[in-house]
């Protein structure tokens, strides 16, 4: 799998966040405040996790304006940090691309009409005359 990395400036623009920090810093993953490393981004949405913010090793954190003063690193300001983090999660773990074909465990009736670019997954049953 190819590792993806994104510039903070591009992330801020896509999320509609205000960036306080270096727009050229690249991040290549997501993690919790406690587990994040220097190439990752984290977030703080629940104030009970605020105690971990000062010690995070993340390259950037997504926080609300009220929490920004406590961040030791680059900051992306959003009113809803959790939503921003959820949106960003799709950048690093996109939906898998389906490969056309019929899975070995699928059962397709010979009279069924299947498009050449269709993806028939595991344990699927395609009945007679299906289109």
Backbone as a chain_set.jsonl record, in Angstrom:
{"seq": "XXXXXXXXXXXXXXXXXXXXXXXXXXXXXXXXXXXXXXXXXXXXXXXXXXXXXXXXXXXXXXXXXXXXXXXXXXXXXXXXXXXXXXXXXXXXXXXXXXXXXXXXXXXXXXXXXXXXXXXXXXXXXXXXXXX", "coords": {"N": [[0.843, -1.179, 0.0], [0.537, 2.209, -0.815], [2.028, 4.864, 0.896], [0.398, 7.708, 2.012], [0.835, 11.222, 2.071], [0.217, 14.497, 3.255], [0.2, 18.04, 2.922], [-0.036, 20.423, 5.551], [-1.159, 22.888, 4.922], [-2.759, 22.273, 2.69], [-4.542, 20.498, 3.855], [-5.796, 22.167, 5.748], [-7.07, 24.001, 4.02], [-8.877, 22.273, 2.675], [-10.498, 21.397, 4.776], [-11.548, 23.724, 5.665], [-10.342, 24.998, 7.758], [-8.633, 27.16, 10.085], [-5.235, 27.633, 9.918], [-2.644, 27.558, 12.191], [0.511, 27.741, 12.07], [3.059, 25.905, 10.284], [2.489, 25.69, 6.911], [3.683, 23.914, 5.169], [4.405, 21.58, 6.434], [4.282, 18.067, 6.425], [1.95, 15.43, 6.879], [1.349, 11.985, 7.499], [-0.449, 10.275, 8.578], [-2.99, 9.386, 11.023], [-3.654, 9.677, 14.511], [-4.224, 9.062, 18.048], [-3.971, 11.598, 20.613], [-2.129, 10.716, 22.553], [-0.757, 8.616, 21.269], [0.248, 9.597, 18.886], [2.813, 10.298, 16.501], [5.641, 12.162, 15.146], [4.971, 12.437, 12.425], [2.271, 12.512, 12.213], [-1.22, 13.456, 12.58], [-3.505, 14.677, 15.005], [-6.41, 15.051, 17.14], [-8.474, 17.089, 19.285], [-11.403, 16.858, 20.803], [-12.996, 16.238, 22.944], [-13.032, 17.655, 26.056], [-12.061, 16.247, 28.288], [-9.839, 14.891, 27.451], [-7.967, 16.775, 27.203], [-5.784, 16.934, 28.899], [-3.789, 15.484, 27.686], [-2.885, 16.933, 25.587], [-0.711, 18.804, 25.805], [1.538, 17.166, 25.845], [1.605, 15.8, 23.447], [3.104, 14.281, 20.563], [2.424, 14.754, 18.029], [2.519, 16.122, 14.702], [0.684, 17.999, 14.136], [-2.416, 19.268, 15.425], [-5.948, 19.054, 15.492], [-8.112, 21.301, 16.723], [-10.524, 23.071, 18.785], [-11.063, 26.635, 18.842], [-10.923, 27.387, 21.557], [-9.179, 25.569, 22.742], [-6.743, 25.951, 21.56], [-4.609, 27.436, 22.638], [-3.227, 25.749, 24.321], [-1.88, 23.948, 22.77], [1.094, 22.361, 21.695], [2.136, 22.424, 19.163], [1.719, 22.602, 15.546], [-1.449, 23.914, 14.604], [-4.766, 23.26, 13.651], [-7.6, 25.022, 13.422], [-10.915, 24.465, 14.209], [-14.437, 24.693, 14.631], [-15.729, 22.331, 15.147], [-13.846, 19.947, 15.952], [-13.907, 17.122, 15.916], [-15.479, 16.439, 13.697], [-13.867, 17.439, 11.634], [-11.629, 15.758, 11.918], [-12.834, 13.296, 11.35], [-13.561, 13.696, 8.665], [-11.024, 13.954, 7.558], [-10.002, 11.436, 8.006], [-10.783, 9.852, 5.892], [-9.024, 10.528, 3.906], [-6.683, 9.208, 4.482], [-7.401, 6.563, 4.681], [-8.915, 5.46, 2.356], [-11.961, 4.279, 0.765], [-11.991, 0.885, -0.275], [-11.1, -0.1, -3.602], [-13.186, -1.665, -5.816], [-12.658, -4.642, -7.621], [-13.424, -5.667, -10.847], [-15.241, -8.682, -11.498], [-16.052, -12.114, -10.619], [-16.401, -13.49, -7.504], [-14.901, -16.444, -6.137], [-16.59, -17.868, -4.41], [-19.101, -17.051, -5.069], [-22.344, -17.567, -6.554], [-23.607, -17.738, -9.694], [-26.291, -17.745, -11.787], [-26.422, -19.231, -15.011], [-28.163, -17.979, -16.81], [-28.311, -15.387, -16.029], [-27.717, -11.902, -16.537], [-24.809, -10.257, -16.529], [-22.909, -7.366, -16.131], [-19.787, -6.559, -17.73], [-18.028, -5.076, -16.164], [-18.838, -5.525, -13.612], [-18.757, -6.253, -10.084], [-18.861, -9.052, -8.32], [-19.288, -10.124, -5.204], [-18.052, -12.116, -2.332], [-19.904, -15.054, -1.546], [-22.241, -14.241, -2.8], [-25.393, -14.6, -4.405], [-26.677, -14.841, -7.563], [-29.634, -14.832, -9.12], [-31.593, -16.732, -11.565], [-32.134, -15.274, -14.749], [-31.599, -12.723, -13.83], [-30.709, -9.264, -14.082]], "CA": [[0.0, 0.0, 0.0], [1.308, 3.434, -0.91], [1.812, 5.777, 2.014], [-0.057, 9.028, 1.595], [1.184, 12.329, 2.963], [-0.454, 15.728, 2.85], [0.659, 19.289, 3.526], [-1.024, 21.016, 6.463], [-1.867, 23.947, 4.205], [-3.797, 21.65, 1.869], [-5.544, 19.959, 4.781], [-6.55, 23.307, 6.289], [-7.957, 24.504, 2.963], [-9.943, 21.31, 2.413], [-11.405, 21.319, 5.928], [-12.032, 25.055, 6.029], [-9.763, 25.295, 9.071], [-7.582, 28.175, 10.194], [-3.97, 26.997, 10.272], [-1.642, 28.312, 12.941], [1.72, 26.938, 11.978], [3.76, 25.767, 9.012], [1.64, 25.031, 5.922], [4.433, 22.926, 4.394], [4.606, 20.348, 7.201], [3.516, 16.952, 5.872], [1.522, 14.375, 7.781], [1.061, 10.766, 6.746], [-1.343, 9.398, 9.311], [-3.823, 9.888, 12.112], [-3.477, 8.937, 15.766], [-4.689, 9.744, 19.254], [-2.99, 12.531, 21.176], [-1.088, 9.98, 23.266], [-0.013, 7.7, 20.392], [0.726, 10.259, 17.664], [4.227, 10.572, 16.295], [5.95, 13.408, 14.449], [4.425, 12.528, 11.068], [0.839, 12.27, 12.306], [-2.105, 14.522, 13.037], [-4.458, 14.209, 15.997], [-7.467, 16.025, 17.4], [-9.021, 17.18, 20.636], [-12.799, 17.268, 20.767], [-13.536, 16.036, 24.283], [-12.15, 18.338, 27.011], [-11.438, 15.336, 29.256], [-8.558, 14.452, 26.898], [-7.097, 17.945, 27.132], [-4.563, 16.708, 29.676], [-2.783, 14.856, 26.822], [-2.516, 17.841, 24.503], [0.611, 19.416, 25.99], [2.608, 16.184, 25.649], [1.503, 15.076, 22.182], [4.227, 14.392, 19.631], [1.843, 14.938, 16.702], [2.977, 17.285, 13.939], [-0.407, 18.968, 14.153], [-3.643, 18.85, 16.092], [-7.182, 19.743, 15.135], [-8.714, 21.701, 17.993], [-11.413, 24.23, 18.771], [-10.323, 27.842, 19.231], [-10.73, 27.441, 23.009], [-8.078, 24.686, 23.145], [-5.544, 26.226, 20.759], [-3.504, 27.999, 23.429], [-2.515, 24.673, 25.013], [-1.251, 23.041, 21.804], [2.531, 22.582, 21.567], [2.515, 22.139, 17.785], [0.864, 23.227, 14.54], [-2.852, 23.807, 14.991], [-5.853, 23.511, 12.708], [-8.735, 25.456, 14.236], [-12.26, 24.181, 13.717], [-15.449, 24.695, 15.682], [-16.041, 20.933, 15.43], [-12.638, 19.177, 15.634], [-14.208, 15.718, 15.629], [-15.933, 16.357, 12.309], [-12.681, 17.611, 10.789], [-10.838, 14.53, 12.014], [-13.57, 12.257, 10.625], [-13.407, 13.973, 7.237], [-9.632, 13.698, 7.21], [-9.719, 9.999, 8.07], [-10.998, 9.28, 4.56], [-7.837, 10.791, 3.083], [-5.644, 8.238, 4.799], [-7.935, 5.212, 4.562], [-10.046, 5.559, 1.432], [-12.72, 3.055, 0.52], [-11.296, 0.007, -1.217], [-11.568, -0.091, -4.981], [-13.672, -2.988, -6.195], [-12.108, -5.187, -8.859], [-14.454, -6.403, -11.588], [-15.107, -10.131, -11.549], [-16.953, -12.917, -9.797], [-15.669, -14.171, -6.436], [-14.95, -17.907, -6.235], [-17.695, -18.424, -3.618], [-20.376, -16.547, -5.59], [-23.091, -18.465, -7.434], [-24.281, -16.931, -10.71], [-27.037, -18.569, -12.734], [-25.962, -18.971, -16.379], [-29.085, -17.119, -17.558], [-28.222, -14.013, -15.506], [-26.972, -10.961, -17.377], [-23.887, -9.533, -15.651], [-22.046, -6.42, -16.851], [-18.375, -6.948, -17.707], [-17.302, -4.355, -15.115], [-19.492, -5.789, -12.323], [-17.988, -6.913, -9.03], [-19.736, -9.962, -7.584], [-18.507, -10.429, -4.012], [-18.12, -13.435, -1.703], [-21.177, -15.641, -1.121], [-23.373, -13.618, -3.488], [-26.166, -15.475, -5.282], [-27.383, -14.112, -8.617], [-30.686, -15.751, -9.563], [-31.871, -16.884, -12.992], [-32.725, -14.144, -15.475], [-31.268, -11.432, -13.196], [-29.985, -8.311, -14.936]], "C": [[0.884, 1.237, 0.0], [0.984, 4.341, 0.269], [1.431, 7.144, 1.464], [0.472, 10.052, 2.588], [0.59, 13.597, 2.377], [0.132, 16.911, 3.597], [-0.444, 19.845, 4.429], [-1.816, 22.124, 5.783], [-3.001, 23.398, 3.36], [-4.917, 21.083, 2.736], [-6.42, 21.088, 5.323], [-7.532, 23.847, 5.256], [-9.135, 23.573, 2.733], [-10.965, 21.251, 3.546], [-12.044, 22.657, 6.272], [-11.531, 25.48, 7.391], [-8.787, 26.456, 8.978], [-6.32, 27.453, 10.651], [-3.096, 27.976, 11.02], [-0.395, 27.44, 12.975], [2.242, 26.895, 10.562], [2.899, 25.021, 7.991], [2.351, 23.939, 5.129], [4.747, 21.64, 5.152], [3.71, 19.269, 6.602], [3.167, 15.955, 6.967], [1.115, 13.168, 6.943], [0.159, 9.8, 7.506], [-2.077, 10.11, 10.417], [-3.568, 9.05, 13.358], [-4.078, 9.731, 16.918], [-3.604, 10.697, 19.745], [-1.834, 11.792, 21.826], [-0.2, 9.164, 22.326], [0.638, 8.378, 19.196], [2.223, 10.481, 17.674], [4.403, 11.821, 15.457], [5.389, 13.527, 13.034], [2.908, 12.348, 11.052], [0.089, 13.503, 12.797], [-3.108, 13.903, 14.014], [-5.541, 15.265, 16.182], [-7.85, 16.003, 18.866], [-10.437, 17.714, 20.517], [-13.421, 17.205, 22.156], [-12.578, 16.663, 25.295], [-11.476, 17.41, 28.022], [-10.103, 14.78, 28.752], [-7.567, 15.603, 26.773], [-5.788, 17.773, 27.875], [-3.452, 16.081, 28.836], [-2.25, 15.799, 25.746], [-1.096, 18.369, 24.631], [1.762, 18.462, 25.689], [2.546, 15.449, 24.315], [2.741, 15.3, 21.319], [3.729, 14.576, 18.199], [2.425, 16.175, 16.026], [1.935, 18.389, 13.94], [-1.583, 18.381, 14.915], [-4.798, 19.691, 15.577], [-7.892, 20.031, 16.444], [-9.709, 22.83, 17.77], [-10.593, 25.455, 19.165], [-10.036, 27.914, 20.73], [-9.542, 26.606, 23.482], [-6.747, 25.036, 22.491], [-4.359, 26.685, 21.593], [-2.663, 26.923, 24.11], [-1.755, 23.739, 24.072], [0.223, 23.374, 21.622], [3.031, 22.496, 20.124], [1.626, 22.913, 16.822], [-0.596, 22.938, 14.869], [-3.753, 24.089, 13.801], [-7.079, 23.822, 13.552], [-10.053, 25.18, 13.523], [-13.23, 24.244, 14.887], [-15.821, 23.274, 16.089], [-14.831, 20.07, 15.053], [-12.914, 17.717, 15.282], [-14.65, 15.537, 14.184], [-14.753, 16.505, 11.353], [-11.821, 16.362, 10.765], [-11.514, 13.396, 11.24], [-13.439, 12.455, 9.117], [-11.997, 13.619, 6.774], [-9.309, 12.207, 7.207], [-9.9, 9.329, 6.712], [-9.804, 9.512, 3.64], [-6.799, 9.694, 3.274], [-6.112, 6.79, 4.679], [-9.153, 5.241, 3.648], [-10.752, 4.217, 1.269], [-11.964, 2.184, -0.481], [-11.92, 0.086, -2.61], [-11.963, -1.517, -5.348], [-13.079, -3.398, -7.539], [-13.203, -5.964, -9.576], [-14.175, -7.904, -11.598], [-16.096, -10.805, -10.622], [-16.107, -13.675, -8.777], [-15.886, -15.685, -6.543], [-16.114, -18.522, -5.466], [-19.066, -17.942, -4.088], [-21.01, -17.593, -6.502], [-23.89, -17.589, -8.387], [-24.974, -17.873, -11.686], [-26.591, -18.226, -14.153], [-26.885, -18.064, -17.184], [-29.06, -15.665, -17.079], [-27.378, -13.163, -16.446], [-26.126, -10.075, -16.46], [-23.003, -8.622, -16.498], [-20.588, -6.836, -16.708], [-17.603, -6.277, -16.579], [-17.924, -4.546, -13.729], [-18.535, -6.49, -11.367], [-18.972, -7.741, -8.208], [-18.921, -10.506, -6.416], [-18.711, -11.827, -3.46], [-19.541, -13.807, -1.289], [-22.411, -14.992, -1.737], [-24.059, -14.669, -4.354], [-26.904, -14.584, -6.272], [-28.343, -15.109, -9.258], [-30.829, -15.768, -11.086], [-32.542, -15.633, -13.545], [-32.421, -12.778, -14.851], [-30.486, -10.563, -14.175], [-29.301, -7.273, -14.091]], "O": [[1.87, 1.301, 0.735], [-0.181, 4.561, 0.598], [2.079, 7.662, 0.555], [0.55, 9.789, 3.788], [0.476, 13.746, 1.16], [0.513, 16.797, 4.762], [-1.63, 19.748, 4.112], [-3.01, 22.283, 6.038], [-4.083, 23.983, 3.312], [-6.094, 21.18, 2.388], [-7.645, 20.97, 5.35], [-8.689, 24.12, 5.575], [-10.271, 24.03, 2.609], [-12.158, 21.074, 3.301], [-12.973, 22.718, 7.077], [-12.2, 26.229, 8.103], [-8.193, 26.705, 7.929], [-6.336, 26.742, 11.657], [-2.836, 29.084, 10.55], [-0.267, 26.531, 13.796], [1.908, 27.746, 9.738], [2.606, 23.84, 8.183], [1.696, 23.121, 4.484], [5.299, 20.704, 4.572], [2.539, 19.51, 6.307], [3.97, 15.673, 7.857], [0.605, 13.307, 5.831], [0.02, 8.64, 7.118], [-1.823, 11.278, 10.711], [-3.298, 7.853, 13.265], [-4.397, 10.912, 16.782], [-2.45, 10.601, 19.328], [-0.679, 12.191, 21.671], [0.999, 9.038, 22.575], [1.502, 7.783, 18.553], [2.821, 10.806, 18.7], [3.423, 12.471, 15.094], [5.338, 14.632, 12.495], [2.325, 12.065, 10.006], [0.667, 14.443, 13.343], [-3.506, 12.748, 13.862], [-5.577, 16.259, 15.456], [-7.589, 15.041, 19.587], [-10.647, 18.878, 20.172], [-14.272, 18.025, 22.5], [-11.424, 16.243, 25.385], [-10.423, 17.753, 28.56], [-9.319, 14.254, 29.541], [-6.451, 15.416, 26.289], [-4.787, 18.397, 27.523], [-2.286, 16.137, 29.227], [-1.268, 15.486, 25.073], [-0.353, 18.377, 23.65], [2.848, 18.905, 25.317], [3.357, 14.556, 24.073], [3.345, 16.372, 21.344], [4.524, 14.557, 17.259], [2.779, 17.15, 16.688], [2.257, 19.564, 13.768], [-1.726, 17.164, 15.033], [-4.646, 20.873, 15.268], [-8.234, 19.113, 17.189], [-9.735, 23.46, 16.713], [-9.528, 25.314, 19.766], [-9.004, 28.451, 21.13], [-8.956, 26.908, 24.522], [-5.72, 24.458, 22.848], [-3.217, 26.351, 21.277], [-1.503, 27.166, 24.442], [-1.059, 22.834, 24.532], [0.574, 24.536, 21.415], [4.241, 22.497, 19.894], [0.864, 23.784, 17.241], [-0.934, 21.857, 15.351], [-3.53, 25.034, 13.043], [-7.542, 22.973, 14.314], [-10.27, 25.606, 12.389], [-12.876, 23.885, 16.01], [-16.187, 23.032, 17.239], [-14.789, 19.519, 13.953], [-12.226, 17.141, 14.439], [-14.238, 14.584, 13.521], [-14.655, 15.772, 10.37], [-11.337, 15.956, 9.709], [-10.843, 12.624, 10.554], [-13.229, 11.493, 8.378], [-11.819, 13.042, 5.701], [-8.425, 11.769, 6.47], [-9.232, 8.337, 6.42], [-9.604, 8.757, 2.689], [-6.117, 9.304, 2.326], [-5.284, 5.883, 4.585], [-10.285, 5.069, 4.101], [-10.204, 3.163, 1.594], [-11.365, 2.696, -1.427], [-13.122, 0.311, -2.757], [-11.174, -2.451, -5.208], [-13.011, -2.599, -8.472], [-13.842, -6.829, -8.976], [-13.026, -8.336, -11.694], [-16.876, -10.149, -9.931], [-15.198, -14.417, -9.15], [-16.94, -16.138, -6.991], [-16.584, -19.598, -5.833], [-20.087, -18.38, -3.558], [-20.32, -18.393, -7.133], [-24.736, -16.801, -7.965], [-24.327, -18.697, -12.333], [-26.4, -17.052, -14.47], [-26.441, -17.438, -18.146], [-29.72, -14.808, -17.666], [-26.439, -13.656, -17.071], [-26.654, -9.251, -15.713], [-22.412, -9.071, -17.481], [-20.196, -7.401, -15.687], [-16.627, -6.838, -16.083], [-17.588, -3.828, -12.788], [-17.632, -7.216, -11.781], [-19.811, -7.195, -7.492], [-17.972, -11.264, -6.617], [-19.446, -12.63, -4.035], [-20.282, -12.984, -0.752], [-23.52, -15.181, -1.236], [-23.404, -15.518, -4.959], [-27.657, -13.691, -5.882], [-27.924, -16.099, -9.858], [-30.262, -14.934, -11.791], [-33.395, -15.023, -12.901], [-32.95, -11.769, -15.316], [-29.705, -11.062, -14.986], [-28.64, -6.382, -14.622]]}, "num_chains": 1, "name": "protein.A"}
